Amino acid sequence: QVQLVESGGGLVQPGGSLRLSCAASGFTRFTFSSYGMSWYRQAPGKEREWVASSTSRNGFTNYAASVKGRFAISRDNDKNTVYLQMNSLKPEDTAVYYCNALYGLGDDYNYWGQGTQVTVSS
């Protein structure tokens, strides 16, 4: 069973930076590099929203408009880890951030981490 463990969240002032990490383990049928890796977030009282993705193999990246130019997703396939570098943080970035691993289009190989809290406040 694939397990995802996020870390790196915390309290930061507006304009500050944080780097989230998601360590993945338990791959049996498909390797980490075969999975598309994404970050999502969920603010209090709101739906979970997609933030950024890194595709499998070639590692192409995509971002939500709200974070483009401020956040950067990267992955280290040797370490089975995906990162989210967050710069110029705003209070509206406050949320629980979740790591997601997806292989294919269905839910057979769709895994979530437990989340890490990011709070942007002065």
mmCIF file of C-alpha atoms in Angstrom:
data_model
loop_
_atom_site.group_PDB
_atom_site.id
_atom_site.type_symbol
_atom_site.label_atom_id
_atom_site.label_comp_id
_atom_site.label_asym_id
_atom_site.label_seq_id
_atom_site.Cartn_x
_atom_site.Cartn_y
_atom_site.Cartn_z
ATOM 1 C CA GLN A 1 0.000 0.000 0.000
ATOM 2 C CA VAL A 2 1.386 3.376 -1.009
ATOM 3 C CA GLN A 3 1.847 5.794 1.880
ATOM 4 C CA LEU A 4 2.380 9.540 1.596
ATOM 5 C CA VAL A 5 3.694 11.591 4.493
ATOM 6 C CA GLU A 6 3.709 15.376 4.256
ATOM 7 C CA SER A 7 5.919 17.643 6.326
ATOM 8 C CA GLY A 8 7.139 21.220 6.429
ATOM 9 C CA GLY A 9 3.976 23.064 7.301
ATOM 10 C CA GLY A 10 3.787 25.733 9.968
ATOM 11 C CA LEU A 11 3.092 29.356 10.765
ATOM 12 C CA VAL A 12 4.653 31.993 8.530
ATOM 13 C CA GLN A 13 4.193 35.724 8.108
ATOM 14 C CA PRO A 14 2.752 37.173 4.899
ATOM 15 C CA GLY A 15 5.464 37.420 2.278
ATOM 16 C CA GLY A 16 7.368 34.535 3.783
ATOM 17 C CA SER A 17 8.297 31.138 2.380
ATOM 18 C CA LEU A 18 7.834 27.485 3.256
ATOM 19 C CA ARG A 19 8.844 24.255 1.594
ATOM 20 C CA LEU A 20 6.583 21.270 1.935
ATOM 21 C CA SER A 21 7.807 17.735 1.427
ATOM 22 C CA CYS A 22 5.897 14.551 0.685
ATOM 23 C CA ALA A 23 7.752 11.313 1.231
ATOM 24 C CA ALA A 24 6.234 8.332 -0.569
ATOM 25 C CA SER A 25 6.714 4.649 0.157
ATOM 26 C CA GLY A 26 5.139 1.250 -0.385
ATOM 27 C CA PHE A 27 5.293 1.096 -4.171
ATOM 28 C CA THR A 28 4.965 -2.429 -5.479
ATOM 29 C CA ARG A 29 3.380 -2.612 -8.912
ATOM 30 C CA PHE A 30 4.415 0.815 -10.244
ATOM 31 C CA THR A 31 7.386 2.946 -9.262
ATOM 32 C CA PHE A 32 7.183 6.448 -7.836
ATOM 33 C CA SER A 33 8.362 7.896 -11.144
ATOM 34 C CA SER A 34 5.322 6.380 -12.847
ATOM 35 C CA TYR A 35 2.929 8.404 -10.715
ATOM 36 C CA GLY A 36 1.677 11.877 -11.342
ATOM 37 C CA MET A 37 2.241 13.803 -8.122
ATOM 38 C CA SER A 38 0.113 16.728 -7.045
ATOM 39 C CA TRP A 39 -0.519 19.087 -4.193
ATOM 40 C CA TYR A 40 -4.006 20.099 -3.120
ATOM 41 C CA ARG A 41 -5.187 22.312 -0.292
ATOM 42 C CA GLN A 42 -8.321 22.792 1.743
ATOM 43 C CA ALA A 43 -9.110 25.943 3.650
ATOM 44 C CA PRO A 44 -11.661 25.971 6.498
ATOM 45 C CA GLY A 45 -15.198 25.847 5.139
ATOM 46 C CA LYS A 46 -14.030 25.395 1.552
ATOM 47 C CA GLU A 47 -13.714 22.560 -0.917
ATOM 48 C CA ARG A 48 -10.379 20.904 -1.499
ATOM 49 C CA GLU A 49 -8.669 22.561 -4.455
ATOM 50 C CA TRP A 50 -5.866 21.557 -6.755
ATOM 51 C CA VAL A 51 -2.642 23.570 -6.401
ATOM 52 C CA ALA A 52 0.054 22.041 -8.579
ATOM 53 C CA SER A 53 1.045 18.868 -10.407
ATOM 54 C CA SER A 54 4.170 17.169 -11.683
ATOM 55 C CA THR A 55 3.575 14.562 -14.353
ATOM 56 C CA SER A 56 5.182 11.155 -14.282
ATOM 57 C CA ARG A 57 8.419 10.442 -16.151
ATOM 58 C CA ASN A 58 9.140 13.852 -17.718
ATOM 59 C CA GLY A 59 8.032 15.892 -14.728
ATOM 60 C CA PHE A 60 6.111 18.585 -16.583
ATOM 61 C CA THR A 61 4.482 20.982 -14.123
ATOM 62 C CA ASN A 62 1.164 22.797 -13.938
ATOM 63 C CA TYR A 63 -0.181 25.314 -11.448
ATOM 64 C CA ALA A 64 -3.430 26.828 -10.339
ATOM 65 C CA ALA A 65 -3.725 30.445 -11.364
ATOM 66 C CA SER A 66 -3.799 31.541 -7.739
ATOM 67 C CA VAL A 67 -0.287 30.219 -7.057
ATOM 68 C CA LYS A 68 1.422 30.462 -10.438
ATOM 69 C CA GLY A 69 4.651 32.427 -10.171
ATOM 70 C CA ARG A 70 4.815 31.974 -6.391
ATOM 71 C CA PHE A 71 4.823 28.197 -5.873
ATOM 72 C CA ALA A 72 7.044 25.581 -7.458
ATOM 73 C CA ILE A 73 6.528 21.821 -7.456
ATOM 74 C CA SER A 74 9.476 19.510 -7.914
ATOM 75 C CA ARG A 75 10.214 15.842 -7.438
ATOM 76 C CA ASP A 76 13.190 13.654 -6.662
ATOM 77 C CA ASN A 77 12.466 10.230 -8.089
ATOM 78 C CA ASP A 78 15.552 8.756 -6.422
ATOM 79 C CA LYS A 79 14.208 9.794 -3.012
ATOM 80 C CA ASN A 80 10.525 9.126 -3.786
ATOM 81 C CA THR A 81 9.772 12.652 -2.653
ATOM 82 C CA VAL A 82 7.827 15.573 -4.047
ATOM 83 C CA TYR A 83 8.231 19.142 -2.848
ATOM 84 C CA LEU A 84 6.234 22.334 -2.924
ATOM 85 C CA GLN A 85 8.257 25.513 -2.570
ATOM 86 C CA MET A 86 5.914 28.310 -1.544
ATOM 87 C CA ASN A 87 7.095 31.920 -1.791
ATOM 88 C CA SER A 88 5.396 35.272 -1.281
ATOM 89 C CA LEU A 89 2.807 33.610 0.891
ATOM 90 C CA LYS A 90 -0.514 35.320 1.464
ATOM 91 C CA PRO A 91 -3.124 34.883 4.218
ATOM 92 C CA GLU A 92 -5.400 33.264 1.639
ATOM 93 C CA ASP A 93 -2.844 30.477 1.216
ATOM 94 C CA THR A 94 -3.755 29.290 4.706
ATOM 95 C CA ALA A 95 -5.006 25.719 4.419
ATOM 96 C CA VAL A 96 -4.218 22.096 5.022
ATOM 97 C CA TYR A 97 -2.001 20.952 2.160
ATOM 98 C CA TYR A 98 -2.326 17.406 0.867
ATOM 99 C CA CYS A 99 -0.049 15.336 -1.308
ATOM 100 C CA ASN A 100 -1.602 13.088 -3.963
ATOM 101 C CA ALA A 101 -0.169 10.260 -6.043
ATOM 102 C CA LEU A 102 -2.105 9.111 -9.089
ATOM 103 C CA TYR A 103 -1.433 6.427 -11.674
ATOM 104 C CA GLY A 104 -3.855 6.232 -14.550
ATOM 105 C CA LEU A 105 -7.291 7.794 -14.658
ATOM 106 C CA GLY A 106 -9.285 5.867 -12.086
ATOM 107 C CA ASP A 107 -9.153 5.431 -8.344
ATOM 108 C CA ASP A 108 -7.361 2.090 -8.287
ATOM 109 C CA TYR A 109 -3.992 3.796 -7.804
ATOM 110 C CA ASN A 110 -5.001 7.098 -6.217
ATOM 111 C CA TYR A 111 -3.413 7.895 -2.851
ATOM 112 C CA TRP A 112 -3.542 10.782 -0.389
ATOM 113 C CA GLY A 113 -1.406 11.921 2.497
ATOM 114 C CA GLN A 114 -2.734 13.019 5.864
ATOM 115 C CA GLY A 115 -2.082 16.714 5.224
ATOM 116 C CA THR A 116 0.077 19.417 6.774
ATOM 117 C CA GLN A 117 -1.221 22.733 8.093
ATOM 118 C CA VAL A 118 0.066 25.973 6.595
ATOM 119 C CA THR A 119 -0.957 29.187 8.332
ATOM 120 C CA VAL A 120 -0.040 32.576 6.928
ATOM 121 C CA SER A 121 -0.616 35.276 9.497
ATOM 122 C CA SER A 122 1.079 38.244 11.097
#
